[in-house]
PDB file of C-alpha atoms in Angstrom:
ATOM      1  CA  MET A   1     -20.094  20.314 -48.307  1.00 47.00           C
ATOM      2  CA  THR A   2     -18.091  19.505 -44.958  1.00 49.00           C
ATOM      3  CA  ASP A   3     -18.459  22.301 -42.000  1.00 51.00           C
ATOM      4  CA  ARG A   4     -15.151  21.571 -40.799  1.00 48.00           C
ATOM      5  CA  SER A   5     -15.533  24.471 -38.008  1.00 48.00           C
ATOM      6  CA  ILE A   6     -17.762  21.895 -36.197  1.00 47.00           C
ATOM      7  CA  VAL A   7     -15.942  20.916 -32.940  1.00 43.00           C
ATOM      8  CA  HIS A   8     -16.964  17.573 -31.347  1.00 45.00           C
ATOM      9  CA  GLU A   9     -18.065  17.338 -28.269  1.00 51.00           C
ATOM     10  CA  PRO A  10     -17.126  14.858 -26.210  1.00 53.00           C
ATOM     11  CA  ALA A  11     -19.577  12.361 -24.586  1.00 53.00           C
ATOM     12  CA  PRO A  12     -20.461  12.293 -20.587  1.00 54.00           C
ATOM     13  CA  GLY A  13     -18.392   9.478 -20.289  1.00 53.00           C
ATOM     14  CA  GLU A  14     -15.590  10.408 -22.132  1.00 47.00           C
ATOM     15  CA  ARG A  15     -15.641  13.474 -20.331  1.00 55.00           C
ATOM     16  CA  ALA A  16     -15.929  11.589 -16.842  1.00 60.00           C
ATOM     17  CA  ALA A  17     -13.254   9.073 -18.085  1.00 61.00           C
ATOM     18  CA  GLY A  18     -10.517  12.064 -18.893  1.00 78.00           C
ATOM     19  CA  ALA A  19     -11.353  13.760 -15.435  1.00 84.00           C
ATOM     20  CA  GLU A  20     -10.680  10.386 -13.667  1.00 88.00           C
ATOM     21  CA  GLU A  21      -7.331  10.415 -16.314  1.00 91.00           C
ATOM     22  CA  LYS A  22      -6.212  14.139 -15.033  1.00 92.00           C
ATOM     23  CA  ARG A  23      -7.597  12.835 -11.123  1.00 94.00           C
ATOM     24  CA  GLN A  24      -4.843   9.843 -11.199  1.00 94.00           C
ATOM     25  CA  LEU A  25      -2.059  11.913 -13.233  1.00 95.00           C
ATOM     26  CA  ILE A  26      -2.138  13.984 -10.290  1.00 96.00           C
ATOM     27  CA  LEU A  27      -1.844  12.037  -7.418  1.00 97.00           C
ATOM     28  CA  ALA A  28       0.878   9.817  -9.113  1.00 96.00           C
ATOM     29  CA  ALA A  29       2.602  13.347  -8.927  1.00 97.00           C
ATOM     30  CA  ALA A  30       1.894  13.918  -5.386  1.00 97.00           C
ATOM     31  CA  VAL A  31       3.455  10.820  -4.955  1.00 97.00           C
ATOM     32  CA  ARG A  32       6.989  11.542  -6.437  1.00 97.00           C
ATOM     33  CA  VAL A  33       6.968  14.733  -4.379  1.00 97.00           C
ATOM     34  CA  PHE A  34       5.554  13.680  -1.460  1.00 96.00           C
ATOM     35  CA  ALA A  35       8.484  10.788  -1.702  1.00 95.00           C
ATOM     36  CA  ARG A  36      11.378  13.360  -2.783  1.00 95.00           C
ATOM     37  CA  ARG A  37      10.257  16.377  -0.858  1.00 94.00           C
ATOM     38  CA  GLY A  38       8.625  15.078   2.162  1.00 92.00           C
ATOM     39  CA  PHE A  39       4.841  16.220   2.520  1.00 91.00           C
ATOM     40  CA  HIS A  40       5.356  18.799   4.969  1.00 90.00           C
ATOM     41  CA  THR A  41       7.746  20.635   2.617  1.00 93.00           C
ATOM     42  CA  SER A  42       5.941  19.936  -0.144  1.00 94.00           C
ATOM     43  CA  ARG A  43       3.733  22.592  -1.438  1.00 93.00           C
ATOM     44  CA  VAL A  44       0.201  22.206  -3.588  1.00 93.00           C
ATOM     45  CA  GLY A  45       2.263  24.213  -6.540  1.00 93.00           C
ATOM     46  CA  ASP A  46       4.864  21.770  -6.190  1.00 95.00           C
ATOM     47  CA  ILE A  47       2.069  19.016  -7.169  1.00 96.00           C
ATOM     48  CA  ALA A  48       0.732  20.587  -9.736  1.00 95.00           C
ATOM     49  CA  GLU A  49       4.211  21.191 -11.356  1.00 95.00           C
ATOM     50  CA  GLU A  50       4.820  18.057 -11.250  1.00 95.00           C
ATOM     51  CA  ALA A  51       1.412  16.944 -12.756  1.00 94.00           C
ATOM     52  CA  GLY A  52       2.021  19.366 -15.281  1.00 93.00           C
ATOM     53  CA  VAL A  53      -0.962  21.266 -14.754  1.00 92.00           C
ATOM     54  CA  ALA A  54      -2.589  24.611 -13.636  1.00 90.00           C
ATOM     55  CA  HIS A  55      -2.341  24.998 -10.309  1.00 86.00           C
ATOM     56  CA  GLY A  56      -6.128  25.694  -9.954  1.00 89.00           C
ATOM     57  CA  LEU A  57      -7.056  22.660 -11.327  1.00 91.00           C
ATOM     58  CA  LEU A  58      -5.714  20.812  -8.568  1.00 92.00           C
ATOM     59  CA  TYR A  59      -8.188  22.567  -6.142  1.00 92.00           C
ATOM     60  CA  HIS A  60     -11.440  21.374  -8.965  1.00 92.00           C
ATOM     61  CA  TYR A  61     -10.007  17.758  -7.556  1.00 94.00           C
ATOM     62  CA  PHE A  62      -8.775  17.997  -4.022  1.00 93.00           C
ATOM     63  CA  SER A  63      -9.943  20.388  -1.426  1.00 92.00           C
ATOM     64  CA  SER A  64      -6.192  20.369   0.044  1.00 91.00           C
ATOM     65  CA  LYS A  65      -2.839  18.639   0.310  1.00 91.00           C
ATOM     66  CA  ASP A  66      -3.807  17.133   3.063  1.00 89.00           C
ATOM     67  CA  GLU A  67      -6.887  15.433   1.321  1.00 92.00           C
ATOM     68  CA  VAL A  68      -4.285  14.133  -1.654  1.00 94.00           C
ATOM     69  CA  LEU A  69      -2.022  12.579   1.329  1.00 92.00           C
ATOM     70  CA  GLU A  70      -5.209  11.053   2.379  1.00 89.00           C
ATOM     71  CA  THR A  71      -6.694  10.325  -0.755  1.00 92.00           C
ATOM     72  CA  VAL A  72      -3.111   8.071  -1.692  1.00 92.00           C
ATOM     73  CA  PHE A  73      -3.376   6.144   1.460  1.00 90.00           C
ATOM     74  CA  ARG A  74      -7.451   5.437   1.337  1.00 89.00           C
ATOM     75  CA  GLU A  75      -7.168   4.264  -2.559  1.00 92.00           C
ATOM     76  CA  ASN A  76      -3.637   2.222  -2.442  1.00 91.00           C
ATOM     77  CA  TRP A  77      -4.599   0.697   0.693  1.00 90.00           C
ATOM     78  CA  ARG A  78      -8.321  -1.033  -0.604  1.00 91.00           C
ATOM     79  CA  GLN A  79      -6.199  -2.218  -3.720  1.00 93.00           C
ATOM     80  CA  LEU A  80      -3.767  -3.642  -1.042  1.00 93.00           C
ATOM     81  CA  LEU A  81      -6.545  -4.996   0.177  1.00 94.00           C
ATOM     82  CA  GLU A  82      -8.331  -6.140  -2.850  1.00 95.00           C
ATOM     83  CA  ARG A  83      -4.641  -8.246  -2.828  1.00 96.00           C
ATOM     84  CA  PHE A  84      -4.827  -9.764  -0.256  1.00 96.00           C
ATOM     85  CA  ALA A  85      -8.505 -10.944  -0.100  1.00 96.00           C
ATOM     86  CA  ALA A  86      -7.313 -12.838  -3.368  1.00 97.00           C
ATOM     87  CA  VAL A  87      -4.852 -14.847  -1.199  1.00 97.00           C
ATOM     88  CA  GLU A  88      -7.088 -15.149   1.491  1.00 96.00           C
ATOM     89  CA  GLU A  89      -9.717 -16.693  -0.750  1.00 96.00           C
ATOM     90  CA  SER A  90      -7.600 -18.852  -2.693  1.00 96.00           C
ATOM     91  CA  ALA A  91      -8.075 -22.639  -2.351  1.00 96.00           C
ATOM     92  CA  GLU A  92      -4.183 -22.489  -0.645  1.00 95.00           C
ATOM     93  CA  PRO A  93      -3.028 -23.932   2.521  1.00 94.00           C
ATOM     94  CA  ALA A  94      -2.379 -21.493   5.383  1.00 94.00           C
ATOM     95  CA  ASP A  95       1.142 -21.517   5.050  1.00 92.00           C
ATOM     96  CA  LEU A  96       1.209 -20.682   1.847  1.00 93.00           C
ATOM     97  CA  LYS A  97      -1.501 -18.268   1.838  1.00 95.00           C
ATOM     98  CA  LEU A  98       0.916 -16.343   4.452  1.00 94.00           C
ATOM     99  CA  LEU A  99       4.024 -16.544   2.423  1.00 92.00           C
ATOM    100  CA  GLY A 100       1.630 -14.702  -0.251  1.00 94.00           C
ATOM    101  CA  LEU A 101       0.775 -11.747   1.730  1.00 94.00           C
ATOM    102  CA  VAL A 102       4.229 -11.568   2.419  1.00 93.00           C
ATOM    103  CA  LYS A 103       5.038 -11.407  -1.235  1.00 92.00           C
ATOM    104  CA  ILE A 104       2.225  -8.700  -1.600  1.00 94.00           C
ATOM    105  CA  LEU A 105       3.759  -6.187   0.856  1.00 92.00           C
ATOM    106  CA  LEU A 106       7.644  -6.477   0.721  1.00 93.00           C
ATOM    107  CA  ARG A 107       7.664  -6.873  -3.343  1.00 91.00           C
ATOM    108  CA  THR A 108       5.441  -3.520  -3.261  1.00 91.00           C
ATOM    109  CA  TRP A 109       8.478  -1.953  -2.305  1.00 91.00           C
ATOM    110  CA  ARG A 110      10.351  -2.891  -5.869  1.00 88.00           C
ATOM    111  CA  ASN A 111       7.319  -2.520  -7.586  1.00 91.00           C
ATOM    112  CA  ASP A 112       6.476   1.530  -6.551  1.00 93.00           C
ATOM    113  CA  PRO A 113       9.008   2.849  -4.071  1.00 94.00           C
ATOM    114  CA  ASP A 114       8.144   6.464  -3.763  1.00 96.00           C
ATOM    115  CA  LEU A 115       4.535   4.907  -2.757  1.00 94.00           C
ATOM    116  CA  VAL A 116       5.767   2.788  -0.273  1.00 94.00           C
ATOM    117  CA  THR A 117       8.582   5.884   0.843  1.00 94.00           C
ATOM    118  CA  VAL A 118       4.899   7.783   1.601  1.00 93.00           C
ATOM    119  CA  MET A 119       3.089   5.074   3.081  1.00 89.00           C
ATOM    120  CA  VAL A 120       5.843   4.444   5.866  1.00 88.00           C
ATOM    121  CA  ARG A 121       6.913   7.872   6.166  1.00 87.00           C
ATOM    122  CA  GLU A 122       4.440  10.141   5.933  1.00 82.00           C
ATOM    123  CA  VAL A 123       0.822   7.963   6.815  1.00 71.00           C
ATOM    124  CA  GLY A 124       2.373   6.498   9.363  1.00 64.00           C
ATOM    125  CA  ARG A 125       3.289   9.903  11.414  1.00 68.00           C
ATOM    126  CA  SER A 126       0.245  12.484  10.242  1.00 68.00           C
ATOM    127  CA  PRO A 127      -2.219  12.619  12.709  1.00 64.00           C
ATOM    128  CA  HIS A 128      -5.504  13.413  10.244  1.00 60.00           C
ATOM    129  CA  LEU A 129      -5.264   9.443   9.083  1.00 61.00           C
ATOM    130  CA  ALA A 130      -6.303   8.484  12.313  1.00 57.00           C
ATOM    131  CA  SER A 131      -9.299   8.524  10.628  1.00 59.00           C
ATOM    132  CA  GLN A 132      -8.111   5.318   8.410  1.00 62.00           C
ATOM    133  CA  VAL A 133      -7.536   3.353  11.513  1.00 59.00           C
ATOM    134  CA  ASP A 134     -10.250   1.181  10.804  1.00 67.00           C
ATOM    135  CA  ASP A 135      -8.865   0.715   6.535  1.00 74.00           C
ATOM    136  CA  ILE A 136      -5.543  -0.404   8.610  1.00 77.00           C
ATOM    137  CA  GLY A 137      -6.601  -2.431  11.034  1.00 83.00           C
ATOM    138  CA  ARG A 138      -8.381  -4.881   8.017  1.00 88.00           C
ATOM    139  CA  GLY A 139      -5.054  -5.654   6.860  1.00 89.00           C
ATOM    140  CA  PHE A 140      -3.989  -7.203  10.487  1.00 91.00           C
ATOM    141  CA  GLU A 141      -7.522  -9.180  10.100  1.00 94.00           C
ATOM    142  CA  VAL A 142      -6.757 -10.731   6.910  1.00 96.00           C
ATOM    143  CA  ILE A 143      -3.548 -12.097   8.228  1.00 95.00           C
ATOM    144  CA  GLN A 144      -5.370 -13.178  11.741  1.00 96.00           C
ATOM    145  CA  ARG A 145      -7.969 -15.353   9.874  1.00 97.00           C
ATOM    146  CA  VAL A 146      -4.682 -16.779   7.789  1.00 96.00           C
ATOM    147  CA  ILE A 147      -3.100 -17.853  11.061  1.00 95.00           C
ATOM    148  CA  GLU A 148      -6.306 -19.621  12.453  1.00 96.00           C
ATOM    149  CA  GLN A 149      -7.330 -20.896   9.633  1.00 96.00           C
ATOM    150  CA  GLY A 150      -3.840 -22.727   9.959  1.00 94.00           C
ATOM    151  CA  GLN A 151      -4.126 -23.422  13.450  1.00 94.00           C
ATOM    152  CA  ALA A 152      -7.733 -24.890  12.642  1.00 95.00           C
ATOM    153  CA  GLU A 153      -5.836 -26.926   9.814  1.00 93.00           C
ATOM    154  CA  GLY A 154      -2.755 -28.224  12.480  1.00 92.00           C
ATOM    155  CA  VAL A 155      -0.230 -26.451  10.839  1.00 91.00           C
ATOM    156  CA  PHE A 156       0.207 -23.552  13.294  1.00 93.00           C
ATOM    157  CA  ARG A 157       0.614 -23.986  16.627  1.00 92.00           C
ATOM    158  CA  ALA A 158      -2.814 -23.517  18.112  1.00 92.00           C
ATOM    159  CA  GLU A 159      -1.777 -22.448  21.388  1.00 93.00           C
ATOM    160  CA  LEU A 160       0.010 -19.130  19.953  1.00 93.00           C
ATOM    161  CA  ASP A 161      -2.349 -15.774  20.248  1.00 96.00           C
ATOM    162  CA  ALA A 162      -3.483 -15.601  16.497  1.00 95.00           C
ATOM    163  CA  ARG A 163      -4.200 -11.942  16.945  1.00 95.00           C
ATOM    164  CA  LEU A 164      -1.089 -10.985  18.586  1.00 95.00           C
ATOM    165  CA  ALA A 165       0.335 -13.134  16.295  1.00 94.00           C
ATOM    166  CA  SER A 166      -1.268 -11.168  13.056  1.00 94.00           C
ATOM    167  CA  TRP A 167       0.840  -8.043  14.841  1.00 93.00           C
ATOM    168  CA  ILE A 168       4.293  -9.780  15.100  1.00 92.00           C
ATOM    169  CA  VAL A 169       4.071 -10.801  11.365  1.00 92.00           C
ATOM    170  CA  TYR A 170       2.852  -7.301   9.790  1.00 91.00           C
ATOM    171  CA  GLY A 171       5.478  -5.088  12.651  1.00 91.00           C
ATOM    172  CA  SER A 172       8.172  -7.590  11.115  1.00 92.00           C
ATOM    173  CA  LEU A 173       7.354  -6.966   7.326  1.00 92.00           C
ATOM    174  CA  GLU A 174       7.138  -2.939   8.242  1.00 91.00           C
ATOM    175  CA  GLU A 175      10.408  -2.363   9.789  1.00 93.00           C
ATOM    176  CA  ILE A 176      12.016  -4.242   7.088  1.00 95.00           C
ATOM    177  CA  LEU A 177      10.210  -1.669   4.486  1.00 94.00           C
ATOM    178  CA  THR A 178      11.648   0.973   6.940  1.00 93.00           C
ATOM    179  CA  GLY A 179      14.360  -0.333   6.718  1.00 95.00           C
ATOM    180  CA  TRP A 180      14.826   0.145   2.822  1.00 95.00           C
ATOM    181  CA  VAL A 181      12.762   3.761   2.947  1.00 94.00           C
ATOM    182  CA  MET A 182      15.632   4.613   5.084  1.00 92.00           C
ATOM    183  CA  GLY A 183      18.182   3.498   3.116  1.00 92.00           C
ATOM    184  CA  ARG A 184      19.550   1.168   5.840  1.00 93.00           C
ATOM    185  CA  LEU A 185      19.162  -1.864   4.662  1.00 93.00           C
ATOM    186  CA  PRO A 186      20.063  -3.029   1.058  1.00 92.00           C
ATOM    187  CA  ASP A 187      17.166  -3.204  -1.607  1.00 89.00           C
ATOM    188  CA  GLY A 188      18.119  -5.093  -4.210  1.00 88.00           C
ATOM    189  CA  ASP A 189      16.133  -7.549  -5.769  1.00 87.00           C
ATOM    190  CA  GLU A 190      18.430  -9.875  -4.093  1.00 91.00           C
ATOM    191  CA  GLU A 191      17.772  -8.868  -0.965  1.00 91.00           C
ATOM    192  CA  VAL A 192      14.432  -8.368  -1.574  1.00 90.00           C
ATOM    193  CA  ALA A 193      14.365 -11.999  -2.089  1.00 89.00           C
ATOM    194  CA  ARG A 194      15.833 -12.623   1.157  1.00 92.00           C
ATOM    195  CA  ALA A 195      14.140 -10.427   3.125  1.00 92.00           C
ATOM    196  CA  GLU A 196      10.979 -13.147   1.783  1.00 88.00           C
ATOM    197  CA  ARG A 197      12.976 -16.013   2.865  1.00 88.00           C
ATOM    198  CA  THR A 198      14.047 -14.553   6.266  1.00 91.00           C
ATOM    199  CA  ILE A 199      10.683 -13.707   7.791  1.00 89.00           C
ATOM    200  CA  VAL A 200       9.126 -16.776   6.483  1.00 84.00           C
ATOM    201  CA  ASP A 201      11.434 -18.742   8.493  1.00 86.00           C
ATOM    202  CA  VAL A 202      12.297 -16.529  10.860  1.00 87.00           C
ATOM    203  CA  VAL A 203       8.935 -15.396  11.617  1.00 81.00           C
ATOM    204  CA  CYS A 204       6.325 -17.281   9.955  1.00 78.00           C
ATOM    205  CA  GLY A 205       8.004 -20.630  11.000  1.00 81.00           C
ATOM    206  CA  GLY A 206       7.144 -19.709  14.627  1.00 85.00           C
ATOM    207  CA  LEU A 207       4.232 -20.664  13.962  1.00 84.00           C
ATOM    208  CA  VAL A 208       4.243 -23.719  12.477  1.00 85.00           C
ATOM    209  CA  ARG A 209       3.690 -26.459  14.506  1.00 76.00           C
ATOM    210  CA  THR A 210       6.404 -28.902  15.007  1.00 71.00           C
ATOM    211  CA  THR A 211       6.249 -33.137  15.900  1.00 58.00           C
ATOM    212  CA  LEU A 212       7.613 -34.442  18.196  1.00 37.00           C
ATOM    213  CA  ALA A 213       9.562 -37.442  17.909  1.00 35.00           C
ATOM    214  CA  ALA A 214       8.347 -40.142  20.019  1.00 36.00           C
TER     215      ALA A 214
END
């Protein structure tokens, strides 16, 4: 006879997977709340309500609203760096790698506008995220190395300062993303594609070494 009162106890791995799923649920909810209400006017209770969890459960995973924002930045920026690294390590020539990096950043807006809104509007002006500066710098370093590769290949102009050029490329991309976040630039699929072409033509095109006619 089967004892139906026996309750299945989840294995440690199942409990860990469930806890991580709940943690990611809270982070996703936080992104939506921060994008909609702004970080400073959002409350921990707003995040818990959006996630559909008890208020106290959120504190099991995060000590404060600030830690939630820090985690959103850290984990999403790490994923972005992993995608950057995949482009850098590919066998493509430097000019196509640079185009790939441009596409990654700009298409993030179409894939997850709430996340981009939080990253641009909140993370960029949060002094308590100063500890993450090294992480941000690694993104610039990838762009710089791709430009240096292009200079070594003879594709990009050798006389340009690769470090400064990397800041100019990234700064241009960030300003376009900011324009979309603030509603000052059209952001449909066609406009995103046009932004990619314009960045490549205007900014990246300025890096390309031209051959003078004899």
